[in-house]
Tab-separated table of N, CA, C and O in Angstrom:
chain	number	residue	atom	x	y	z
D	196	MET	N	0.849	-1.178	0.000
D	196	MET	CA	0.000	0.000	0.000
D	196	MET	C	0.893	1.239	0.000
D	196	MET	O	1.885	1.312	0.708
D	197	LEU	N	0.505	2.178	-0.814
D	197	LEU	CA	1.217	3.442	-0.926
D	197	LEU	C	0.748	4.368	0.192
D	197	LEU	O	-0.453	4.570	0.364
D	198	LYS	N	1.666	4.898	0.976
D	198	LYS	CA	1.309	5.828	2.055
D	198	LYS	C	1.652	7.245	1.609
D	198	LYS	O	2.804	7.540	1.327
D	199	LEU	N	0.631	8.102	1.538
D	199	LEU	CA	0.797	9.474	1.076
D	199	LEU	C	0.654	10.436	2.238
D	199	LEU	O	-0.127	10.201	3.159
D	200	VAL	N	1.399	11.535	2.187
D	200	VAL	CA	1.396	12.525	3.254
D	200	VAL	C	0.937	13.867	2.687
D	200	VAL	O	1.523	14.358	1.728
D	201	PRO	N	-0.133	14.451	3.259
D	201	PRO	CA	-0.599	15.757	2.779
D	201	PRO	C	0.438	16.845	3.004
D	201	PRO	O	1.298	16.736	3.879
D	202	ASN	N	0.355	17.894	2.212
D	202	ASN	CA	1.180	19.090	2.346
D	202	ASN	C	2.663	18.861	2.101
D	202	ASN	O	3.497	19.564	2.642
D	203	GLN	N	2.989	17.855	1.321
D	203	GLN	CA	4.374	17.660	0.924
D	203	GLN	C	4.452	16.844	-0.360
D	203	GLN	O	3.453	16.344	-0.849
D	204	ARG	N	5.656	16.719	-0.896
D	204	ARG	CA	5.913	15.988	-2.137
D	204	ARG	C	5.864	14.489	-1.850
D	204	ARG	O	6.484	14.013	-0.896
D	205	ASN	N	5.123	13.732	-2.662
D	205	ASN	CA	5.009	12.285	-2.512
D	205	ASN	C	5.561	11.615	-3.753
D	205	ASN	O	5.588	12.203	-4.830
D	206	ARG	N	5.982	10.353	-3.623
D	206	ARG	CA	6.621	9.652	-4.729
D	206	ARG	C	6.002	8.282	-4.971
D	206	ARG	O	5.570	7.614	-4.040
D	207	ILE	N	6.016	7.895	-6.244
D	207	ILE	CA	5.659	6.540	-6.668
D	207	ILE	C	6.863	6.007	-7.432
D	207	ILE	O	7.404	6.686	-8.304
D	208	TYR	N	7.293	4.795	-7.103
D	208	TYR	CA	8.370	4.137	-7.835
D	208	TYR	C	7.733	3.078	-8.728
D	208	TYR	O	7.189	2.094	-8.250
D	209	LEU	N	7.785	3.301	-10.026
D	209	LEU	CA	7.139	2.456	-11.011
D	209	LEU	C	8.168	1.503	-11.606
D	209	LEU	O	9.152	1.940	-12.209
D	210	SER	N	7.946	0.210	-11.432
D	210	SER	CA	8.870	-0.794	-11.937
D	210	SER	C	8.899	-0.784	-13.458
D	210	SER	O	7.872	-0.672	-14.117
D	211	LEU	N	10.078	-0.906	-14.044
D	211	LEU	CA	10.206	-0.968	-15.496
D	211	LEU	C	10.077	-2.385	-16.031
D	211	LEU	O	10.256	-2.622	-17.215
D	212	PHE	N	9.718	-3.332	-15.173
D	212	PHE	CA	9.493	-4.694	-15.635
D	212	PHE	C	8.109	-4.824	-16.276
D	212	PHE	O	7.778	-5.839	-16.831
D	213	VAL	N	7.309	-3.754	-16.186
D	213	VAL	CA	6.021	-3.735	-16.877
D	213	VAL	C	6.260	-3.327	-18.324
D	213	VAL	O	7.384	-3.062	-18.730
D	214	ASP	N	5.216	-3.236	-19.115
D	214	ASP	CA	5.344	-3.000	-20.554
D	214	ASP	C	5.603	-1.547	-20.927
D	214	ASP	O	4.884	-0.988	-21.752
D	215	SER	N	6.607	-0.933	-20.372
D	215	SER	CA	6.936	0.439	-20.733
D	215	SER	C	7.521	0.463	-22.144
D	215	SER	O	8.347	-0.369	-22.496
D	216	THR	N	7.072	1.421	-22.948
D	216	THR	CA	7.563	1.500	-24.324
D	216	THR	C	8.810	2.366	-24.446
D	216	THR	O	9.739	2.019	-25.150
D	217	ASN	N	8.825	3.509	-23.749
D	217	ASN	CA	9.980	4.396	-23.791
D	217	ASN	C	9.936	5.283	-22.545
D	217	ASN	O	9.574	6.447	-22.625
D	218	ALA	N	10.291	4.723	-21.422
D	218	ALA	CA	10.130	5.388	-20.132
D	218	ALA	C	10.868	6.718	-20.060
D	218	ALA	O	10.415	7.649	-19.406
D	219	ALA	N	11.993	6.844	-20.733
D	219	ALA	CA	12.790	8.067	-20.638
D	219	ALA	C	12.126	9.267	-21.299
D	219	ALA	O	12.275	10.392	-20.833
D	220	SER	N	11.365	9.056	-22.369
D	220	SER	CA	10.785	10.207	-23.055
D	220	SER	C	9.266	10.334	-22.903
D	220	SER	O	8.701	11.354	-23.273
D	221	ASN	N	8.593	9.317	-22.376
D	221	ASN	CA	7.150	9.399	-22.203
D	221	ASN	C	6.765	10.106	-20.902
D	221	ASN	O	7.626	10.403	-20.065
D	222	TYR	N	5.487	10.350	-20.747
D	222	TYR	CA	4.937	11.045	-19.577
D	222	TYR	C	4.025	10.084	-18.829
D	222	TYR	O	3.592	9.065	-19.373
D	223	TYR	N	3.720	10.424	-17.568
D	223	TYR	CA	2.911	9.539	-16.739
D	223	TYR	C	1.709	10.287	-16.169
D	223	TYR	O	1.844	11.365	-15.593
D	224	LEU	N	0.555	9.690	-16.361
D	224	LEU	CA	-0.719	10.220	-15.887
D	224	LEU	C	-1.144	9.381	-14.693
D	224	LEU	O	-1.200	8.152	-14.780
D	225	VAL	N	-1.420	10.042	-13.565
D	225	VAL	CA	-1.886	9.337	-12.364
D	225	VAL	C	-3.321	9.747	-12.102
D	225	VAL	O	-3.636	10.940	-12.060
D	226	GLN	N	-4.173	8.744	-11.944
D	226	GLN	CA	-5.572	8.995	-11.586
D	226	GLN	C	-5.800	8.470	-10.175
D	226	GLN	O	-5.487	7.327	-9.874
D	227	MET	N	-6.337	9.333	-9.305
D	227	MET	CA	-6.656	8.965	-7.925
D	227	MET	C	-8.173	8.910	-7.774
D	227	MET	O	-8.873	9.847	-8.166
D	228	THR	N	-8.683	7.835	-7.181
D	228	THR	CA	-10.115	7.672	-6.946
D	228	THR	C	-10.338	7.480	-5.455
D	228	THR	O	-9.801	6.529	-4.869
D	229	ASN	N	-11.112	8.377	-4.841
D	229	ASN	CA	-11.449	8.254	-3.431
D	229	ASN	C	-12.373	7.057	-3.282
D	229	ASN	O	-13.418	6.986	-3.928
D	230	LEU	N	-12.002	6.087	-2.458
D	230	LEU	CA	-12.783	4.865	-2.340
D	230	LEU	C	-14.095	5.055	-1.576
D	230	LEU	O	-14.958	4.195	-1.625
D	231	GLN	N	-14.251	6.178	-0.892
D	231	GLN	CA	-15.497	6.450	-0.182
D	231	GLN	C	-16.468	7.244	-1.056
D	231	GLN	O	-17.620	6.890	-1.190
D	232	THR	N	-15.984	8.311	-1.667
D	232	THR	CA	-16.864	9.199	-2.443
D	232	THR	C	-16.893	8.862	-3.929
D	232	THR	O	-17.736	9.368	-4.650
D	233	ARG	N	-15.928	8.055	-4.407
D	233	ARG	CA	-15.769	7.696	-5.815
D	233	ARG	C	-15.399	8.878	-6.709
D	233	ARG	O	-15.492	8.803	-7.917
D	234	GLU	N	-14.979	9.991	-6.123
D	234	GLU	CA	-14.524	11.141	-6.911
D	234	GLU	C	-13.147	10.836	-7.473
D	234	GLU	O	-12.301	10.261	-6.794
D	235	ARG	N	-12.930	11.261	-8.737
D	235	ARG	CA	-11.666	10.989	-9.420
D	235	ARG	C	-10.953	12.280	-9.777
D	235	ARG	O	-11.587	13.262	-10.133
D	236	GLN	N	-9.621	12.217	-9.723
D	236	GLN	CA	-8.762	13.312	-10.170
D	236	GLN	C	-7.630	12.694	-10.965
D	236	GLN	O	-7.140	11.627	-10.608
D	237	ALA	N	-7.202	13.369	-12.014
D	237	ALA	CA	-6.078	12.871	-12.809
D	237	ALA	C	-5.135	14.032	-13.113
D	237	ALA	O	-5.581	15.137	-13.413
D	238	ASN	N	-3.840	13.768	-13.006
D	238	ASN	CA	-2.806	14.757	-13.313
D	238	ASN	C	-1.612	14.076	-13.951
D	238	ASN	O	-1.297	12.927	-13.626
D	239	VAL	N	-0.935	14.810	-14.826
D	239	VAL	CA	0.353	14.359	-15.331
D	239	VAL	C	1.360	14.704	-14.245
D	239	VAL	O	1.453	15.851	-13.823
D	240	VAL	N	2.080	13.709	-13.774
D	240	VAL	CA	2.993	13.921	-12.647
D	240	VAL	C	4.425	14.107	-13.133
D	240	VAL	O	4.753	13.799	-14.276
D	241	THR	N	5.269	14.606	-12.247
D	241	THR	CA	6.670	14.857	-12.562
D	241	THR	C	7.452	13.553	-12.576
D	241	THR	O	7.319	12.725	-11.674
D	242	LYS	N	8.257	13.378	-13.603
D	242	LYS	CA	9.146	12.216	-13.689
D	242	LYS	C	10.507	12.679	-13.172
D	242	LYS	O	11.216	13.424	-13.830
D	243	ASP	N	10.868	12.259	-11.965
D	243	ASP	CA	12.116	12.710	-11.346
D	243	ASP	C	13.339	12.004	-11.904
D	243	ASP	O	14.364	12.626	-12.142
D	244	SER	N	13.252	10.690	-12.052
D	244	SER	CA	14.410	9.955	-12.562
D	244	SER	C	13.965	8.650	-13.212
D	244	SER	O	12.897	8.122	-12.912
D	245	VAL	N	14.820	8.170	-14.103
D	245	VAL	CA	14.587	6.903	-14.795
D	245	VAL	C	15.911	6.142	-14.776
D	245	VAL	O	16.953	6.705	-15.078
D	246	ASN	N	15.862	4.878	-14.385
D	246	ASN	CA	17.049	4.032	-14.520
D	246	ASN	C	16.607	2.685	-15.086
D	246	ASN	O	15.464	2.540	-15.513
D	247	GLU	N	17.484	1.701	-15.106
D	247	GLU	CA	17.140	0.420	-15.725
D	247	GLU	C	16.105	-0.381	-14.948
D	247	GLU	O	15.544	-1.339	-15.473
D	248	ARG	N	15.816	-0.006	-13.706
D	248	ARG	CA	14.881	-0.772	-12.879
D	248	ARG	C	13.546	-0.077	-12.626
D	248	ARG	O	12.531	-0.727	-12.499
D	249	PHE	N	13.545	1.265	-12.490
D	249	PHE	CA	12.301	1.944	-12.137
D	249	PHE	C	12.277	3.382	-12.623
D	249	PHE	O	13.300	3.949	-12.995
D	250	VAL	N	11.061	3.949	-12.584
D	250	VAL	CA	10.832	5.369	-12.853
D	250	VAL	C	10.343	5.972	-11.549
D	250	VAL	O	9.423	5.438	-10.919
D	251	GLN	N	10.947	7.078	-11.127
D	251	GLN	CA	10.505	7.769	-9.919
D	251	GLN	C	9.586	8.917	-10.326
D	251	GLN	O	10.003	9.816	-11.054
D	252	LEU	N	8.337	8.865	-9.863
D	252	LEU	CA	7.346	9.902	-10.146
D	252	LEU	C	7.059	10.658	-8.865
D	252	LEU	O	7.121	10.086	-7.776
D	253	SER	N	6.734	11.958	-8.973
D	253	SER	CA	6.419	12.714	-7.767
D	253	SER	C	5.279	13.695	-8.029
D	253	SER	O	5.050	14.108	-9.164
D	254	PHE	N	4.582	14.051	-6.943
D	254	PHE	CA	3.429	14.960	-7.018
D	254	PHE	C	3.143	15.508	-5.626
D	254	PHE	O	3.588	14.954	-4.618
D	255	ASN	N	2.400	16.607	-5.589
D	255	ASN	CA	2.014	17.238	-4.326
D	255	ASN	C	0.581	16.882	-3.965
D	255	ASN	O	-0.250	16.664	-4.836
D	256	ILE	N	0.317	16.880	-2.665
D	256	ILE	CA	-1.045	16.681	-2.167
D	256	ILE	C	-1.417	17.890	-1.324
D	256	ILE	O	-0.741	18.204	-0.347
D	257	ASN	N	-2.481	18.564	-1.717
D	257	ASN	CA	-3.083	19.684	-0.978
D	257	ASN	C	-2.205	20.916	-0.822
D	257	ASN	O	-2.559	21.816	-0.069
D	258	THR	N	-1.060	20.981	-1.472
D	258	THR	CA	-0.192	22.150	-1.362
D	258	THR	C	0.855	22.142	-2.461
D	258	THR	O	1.061	21.123	-3.108
D	259	GLY	N	1.521	23.252	-2.628
D	259	GLY	CA	2.620	23.316	-3.576
D	259	GLY	C	2.173	23.755	-4.951
D	259	GLY	O	1.017	24.032	-5.200
D	260	ALA	N	3.117	23.775	-5.852
D	260	ALA	CA	2.837	24.204	-7.225
D	260	ALA	C	2.968	23.018	-8.165
D	260	ALA	O	3.877	22.212	-8.033
D	261	GLY	N	2.066	22.907	-9.095
D	261	GLY	CA	2.129	21.854	-10.101
D	261	GLY	C	1.836	20.473	-9.569
D	261	GLY	O	2.126	20.166	-8.423
D	262	ASN	N	1.251	19.640	-10.406
D	262	ASN	CA	0.947	18.243	-10.059
D	262	ASN	C	0.210	18.118	-8.734
D	262	ASN	O	0.518	17.253	-7.929
D	263	ILE	N	-0.749	18.974	-8.493
D	263	ILE	CA	-1.424	18.978	-7.196
D	263	ILE	C	-2.671	18.098	-7.229
D	263	ILE	O	-3.506	18.219	-8.123
D	264	PHE	N	-2.776	17.220	-6.259
D	264	PHE	CA	-4.001	16.469	-6.021
D	264	PHE	C	-4.632	17.040	-4.754
D	264	PHE	O	-3.942	17.218	-3.746
D	265	THR	N	-5.911	17.347	-4.820
D	265	THR	CA	-6.637	17.775	-3.632
D	265	THR	C	-7.305	16.526	-3.073
D	265	THR	O	-8.236	15.990	-3.674
D	266	MET	N	-6.800	16.061	-1.934
D	266	MET	CA	-7.255	14.783	-1.400
D	266	MET	C	-7.734	14.921	0.034
D	266	MET	O	-7.175	15.684	0.815
D	267	GLN	N	-8.769	14.165	0.341
D	267	GLN	CA	-9.315	14.132	1.698
D	267	GLN	C	-8.335	13.387	2.592
D	267	GLN	O	-7.889	12.294	2.267
D	268	GLU	N	-8.005	13.998	3.724
D	268	GLU	CA	-7.077	13.356	4.649
D	268	GLU	C	-7.750	12.172	5.348
D	268	GLU	O	-8.964	12.107	5.459
D	269	VAL	N	-6.922	11.268	5.834
D	269	VAL	CA	-7.353	10.070	6.557
D	269	VAL	C	-8.359	9.291	5.701
D	269	VAL	O	-9.474	8.997	6.127
D	270	SER	N	-7.955	8.984	4.468
D	270	SER	CA	-8.833	8.301	3.518
D	270	SER	C	-8.049	7.332	2.649
D	270	SER	O	-6.858	7.491	2.441
D	271	PHE	N	-8.766	6.361	2.112
D	271	PHE	CA	-8.189	5.416	1.171
D	271	PHE	C	-8.513	5.838	-0.252
D	271	PHE	O	-9.614	6.301	-0.534
D	272	TYR	N	-7.544	5.634	-1.131
D	272	TYR	CA	-7.687	5.948	-2.553
D	272	TYR	C	-7.195	4.765	-3.378
D	272	TYR	O	-6.346	3.999	-2.924
D	273	ARG	N	-7.710	4.665	-4.562
D	273	ARG	CA	-7.156	3.759	-5.564
D	273	ARG	C	-6.345	4.629	-6.513
D	273	ARG	O	-6.797	5.708	-6.901
D	274	TYR	N	-5.146	4.185	-6.864
D	274	TYR	CA	-4.366	4.939	-7.836
D	274	TYR	C	-4.090	4.082	-9.058
D	274	TYR	O	-3.914	2.873	-8.962
D	275	ASP	N	-4.119	4.728	-10.219
D	275	ASP	CA	-3.806	4.090	-11.489
D	275	ASP	C	-2.764	4.954	-12.183
D	275	ASP	O	-2.942	6.167	-12.284
D	276	VAL	N	-1.691	4.336	-12.660
D	276	VAL	CA	-0.624	5.046	-13.364
D	276	VAL	C	-0.647	4.617	-14.826
D	276	VAL	O	-0.567	3.425	-15.129
D	277	TYR	N	-0.780	5.604	-15.711
D	277	TYR	CA	-0.812	5.363	-17.153
D	277	TYR	C	0.411	5.997	-17.799
D	277	TYR	O	0.798	7.100	-17.439
D	278	GLU	N	0.980	5.315	-18.770
D	278	GLU	CA	2.070	5.880	-19.566
D	278	GLU	C	1.445	6.506	-20.812
D	278	GLU	O	0.519	5.954	-21.405
D	279	GLN	N	1.947	7.681	-21.197
D	279	GLN	CA	1.383	8.374	-22.358
D	279	GLN	C	2.434	9.219	-23.053
D	279	GLN	O	3.502	9.473	-22.506
D	280	THR	N	2.091	9.680	-24.253
D	280	THR	CA	3.016	10.502	-25.035
D	280	THR	C	2.748	11.995	-24.876
D	280	THR	O	3.578	12.810	-25.270
D	281	SER	N	1.630	12.378	-24.285
D	281	SER	CA	1.270	13.793	-24.131
D	281	SER	C	1.723	14.345	-22.780
D	281	SER	O	1.512	13.707	-21.754
D	282	PRO	N	2.286	15.555	-22.755
D	282	PRO	CA	2.680	16.167	-21.481
D	282	PRO	C	1.521	16.862	-20.759
D	282	PRO	O	1.684	17.303	-19.629
D	283	THR	N	0.349	16.966	-21.400
D	283	THR	CA	-0.761	17.726	-20.803
D	283	THR	C	-2.065	16.946	-20.667
D	283	THR	O	-2.952	17.377	-19.939
D	284	ASN	N	-2.223	15.823	-21.330
D	284	ASN	CA	-3.481	15.086	-21.315
D	284	ASN	C	-3.825	14.558	-19.923
D	284	ASN	O	-2.978	13.990	-19.235
D	285	THR	N	-5.085	14.735	-19.490
D	285	THR	CA	-5.547	14.184	-18.216
D	285	THR	C	-6.738	13.244	-18.399
D	285	THR	O	-7.406	12.900	-17.431
D	286	ASN	N	-6.995	12.817	-19.622
D	286	ASN	CA	-8.096	11.908	-19.930
D	286	ASN	C	-7.526	10.524	-20.204
D	286	ASN	O	-6.770	10.336	-21.155
D	287	ILE	N	-7.909	9.537	-19.406
D	287	ILE	CA	-7.343	8.187	-19.562
D	287	ILE	C	-7.794	7.506	-20.849
D	287	ILE	O	-7.204	6.511	-21.256
D	288	ASN	N	-8.819	8.036	-21.516
D	288	ASN	CA	-9.316	7.453	-22.756
D	288	ASN	C	-8.731	8.119	-24.007
D	288	ASN	O	-9.100	7.768	-25.121
D	289	ASN	N	-7.816	9.055	-23.820
D	289	ASN	CA	-7.199	9.778	-24.932
D	289	ASN	C	-6.281	8.842	-25.719
D	289	ASN	O	-5.695	7.914	-25.165
D	290	ALA	N	-6.131	9.127	-27.009
D	290	ALA	CA	-5.283	8.301	-27.889
D	290	ALA	C	-3.807	8.336	-27.487
D	290	ALA	O	-3.047	7.427	-27.845
D	291	SER	N	-3.386	9.362	-26.750
D	291	SER	CA	-1.974	9.453	-26.346
D	291	SER	C	-1.611	8.474	-25.219
D	291	SER	O	-0.437	8.254	-24.958
D	292	VAL	N	-2.608	7.881	-24.567
D	292	VAL	CA	-2.355	6.936	-23.477
D	292	VAL	C	-1.915	5.599	-24.069
D	292	VAL	O	-2.613	5.003	-24.880
D	293	LEU	N	-0.725	5.136	-23.658
D	293	LEU	CA	-0.157	3.894	-24.171
D	293	LEU	C	-0.611	2.674	-23.385
D	293	LEU	O	-0.557	1.561	-23.877
D	294	GLY	N	-1.022	2.884	-22.141
D	294	GLY	CA	-1.508	1.755	-21.352
D	294	GLY	C	-1.374	1.983	-19.866
D	294	GLY	O	-0.675	2.876	-19.407
D	295	LEU	N	-2.088	1.153	-19.117
D	295	LEU	CA	-2.043	1.157	-17.658
D	295	LEU	C	-0.760	0.466	-17.219
D	295	LEU	O	-0.474	-0.651	-17.652
D	296	ARG	N	0.030	1.122	-16.378
D	296	ARG	CA	1.311	0.552	-15.947
D	296	ARG	C	1.302	0.049	-14.509
D	296	ARG	O	2.062	-0.837	-14.157
D	297	GLU	N	0.456	0.623	-13.657
D	297	GLU	CA	0.389	0.159	-12.266
D	297	GLU	C	-0.929	0.600	-11.668
D	297	GLU	O	-1.469	1.654	-12.013
D	298	THR	N	-1.441	-0.198	-10.762
D	298	THR	CA	-2.640	0.152	-10.016
D	298	THR	C	-2.447	-0.328	-8.586
D	298	THR	O	-1.713	-1.281	-8.340
D	299	GLY	N	-3.068	0.342	-7.645
D	299	GLY	CA	-2.924	-0.055	-6.255
D	299	GLY	C	-3.784	0.793	-5.332
D	299	GLY	O	-4.571	1.628	-5.772
D	300	LYS	N	-3.602	0.571	-4.044
D	300	LYS	CA	-4.351	1.295	-3.038
D	300	LYS	C	-3.412	2.246	-2.312
D	300	LYS	O	-2.244	1.918	-2.084
D	301	ALA	N	-3.920	3.420	-1.979
D	301	ALA	CA	-3.113	4.422	-1.272
D	301	ALA	C	-3.863	4.893	-0.035
D	301	ALA	O	-5.092	4.998	-0.033
D	302	TRP	N	-3.109	5.181	0.997
D	302	TRP	CA	-3.647	5.735	2.242
D	302	TRP	C	-3.134	7.153	2.370
D	302	TRP	O	-1.931	7.387	2.286
D	303	VAL	N	-4.046	8.118	2.544
D	303	VAL	CA	-3.650	9.505	2.767
D	303	VAL	C	-3.770	9.766	4.258
D	303	VAL	O	-4.871	9.718	4.816
D	304	GLY	N	-2.647	10.003	4.916
D	304	GLY	CA	-2.641	10.283	6.341
D	304	GLY	C	-3.096	11.706	6.607
D	304	GLY	O	-3.647	12.377	5.746
D	305	GLY	N	-2.864	12.174	7.801
D	305	GLY	CA	-3.228	13.544	8.130
D	305	GLY	C	-3.561	13.697	9.591
D	305	GLY	O	-3.480	12.748	10.368
D	306	THR	N	-3.950	14.891	9.926
D	306	THR	CA	-4.262	15.196	11.325
D	306	THR	C	-5.738	15.486	11.546
D	306	THR	O	-6.142	15.771	12.664
D	307	SER	N	-6.531	15.426	10.475
D	307	SER	CA	-7.951	15.727	10.647
D	307	SER	C	-8.633	14.612	11.426
D	307	SER	O	-8.176	13.474	11.461
D	308	GLU	N	-9.722	14.959	12.075
D	308	GLU	CA	-10.479	13.995	12.854
D	308	GLU	C	-11.882	13.889	12.294
D	308	GLU	O	-12.409	14.822	11.697
D	309	VAL	N	-12.491	12.750	12.512
D	309	VAL	CA	-13.855	12.537	12.071
D	309	VAL	C	-14.792	13.308	12.994
D	309	VAL	O	-14.639	13.283	14.211
D	310	SER	N	-15.747	14.022	12.422
D	310	SER	CA	-16.737	14.717	13.241
D	310	SER	C	-18.081	14.024	13.073
D	310	SER	O	-18.456	13.627	11.975
D	311	TYR	N	-18.783	13.854	14.173
D	311	TYR	CA	-20.061	13.176	14.168
D	311	TYR	C	-21.172	14.190	14.376
D	311	TYR	O	-21.043	15.114	15.174
D	312	ILE	N	-22.262	13.991	13.668
D	312	ILE	CA	-23.426	14.863	13.806
D	312	ILE	C	-24.565	14.013	14.334
D	312	ILE	O	-24.916	12.981	13.742
D	313	LYS	N	-25.141	14.437	15.435
D	313	LYS	CA	-26.238	13.680	16.021
D	313	LYS	C	-27.498	13.905	15.196
D	313	LYS	O	-27.882	15.028	14.893
D	314	GLN	N	-28.144	12.799	14.838
D	314	GLN	CA	-29.394	12.861	14.092
D	314	GLN	C	-30.557	13.069	15.052
D	314	GLN	O	-30.470	12.753	16.236
D	315	GLU	N	-31.652	13.584	14.513
D	315	GLU	CA	-32.846	13.771	15.337
D	315	GLU	C	-33.322	12.430	15.859
D	315	GLU	O	-33.147	11.404	15.223
D	316	GLU	N	-33.956	12.455	17.025
D	316	GLU	CA	-34.520	11.240	17.592
D	316	GLU	C	-35.645	10.751	16.690
D	316	GLU	O	-36.386	11.542	16.114
D	317	ALA	N	-35.770	9.463	16.581
D	317	ALA	CA	-36.826	8.890	15.750
D	317	ALA	C	-38.193	9.167	16.358
D	317	ALA	O	-38.354	9.208	17.581
D	318	ASP	N	-39.164	9.356	15.515
D	318	ASP	CA	-40.552	9.555	15.942
D	318	ASP	C	-41.093	8.218	16.426
D	318	ASP	O	-41.040	7.223	15.712
D	319	LYS	N	-41.616	8.172	17.634
D	319	LYS	CA	-42.081	6.914	18.216
D	319	LYS	C	-43.365	6.418	17.573
D	319	LYS	O	-43.819	5.318	17.845
D	320	THR	N	-43.968	7.202	16.716
D	320	THR	CA	-45.212	6.785	16.055
D	320	THR	C	-44.973	6.420	14.597
D	320	THR	O	-45.867	6.531	13.783
D	321	ASN	N	-43.771	5.999	14.252
D	321	ASN	CA	-43.494	5.618	12.871
D	321	ASN	C	-44.372	4.432	12.470
D	321	ASN	O	-44.623	3.526	13.258
D	322	ASP	N	-44.881	4.472	11.259
D	322	ASP	CA	-45.709	3.396	10.747
D	322	ASP	C	-44.845	2.433	9.937
D	322	ASP	O	-43.925	2.852	9.236
D	323	VAL	N	-45.150	1.165	10.061
D	323	VAL	CA	-44.462	0.133	9.280
D	323	VAL	C	-45.520	-0.522	8.395
D	323	VAL	O	-46.567	-0.943	8.877
D	324	TYR	N	-45.238	-0.595	7.105
D	324	TYR	CA	-46.176	-1.214	6.149
D	324	TYR	C	-45.588	-2.525	5.667
D	324	TYR	O	-44.462	-2.581	5.232
D	325	LEU	N	-46.388	-3.557	5.749
D	325	LEU	CA	-45.998	-4.874	5.273
D	325	LEU	C	-46.876	-5.261	4.116
D	325	LEU	O	-48.089	-5.076	4.159
D	326	LYS	N	-46.270	-5.842	3.089
D	326	LYS	CA	-47.050	-6.340	1.959
D	326	LYS	C	-47.214	-7.825	2.152
D	326	LYS	O	-46.255	-8.553	2.291
D	327	VAL	N	-48.471	-8.265	2.194
D	327	VAL	CA	-48.752	-9.686	2.447
D	327	VAL	C	-49.219	-10.353	1.191
D	327	VAL	O	-49.912	-9.834	0.396
């Protein structure tokens, strides 16, 4: 599981044992899906380094400039990494996307706490209808 930290630069190390076509010159699109709300965000992330074993990708969460994901703290996300030829495309169905290279689950930590809202008391005269 990928552990992400809000308000700082985060990294994904993508193995080159997958079907990468040209890791040194291509771009990488990361799509994050909140597993609770099902909201999706996609950004082209920064490629920090490439060697014979892996590609190091980096992006910001909730702060910084460029490659920013706005993510709910203390939440689980699904991440998908796509290799593509476009430096700006954020649509996974675009023709520039060469394929899905990695998928997994991510945990976004943080300091926020869950807040509970008390619901109104139930009406004691609620009717129950049964179909016989």
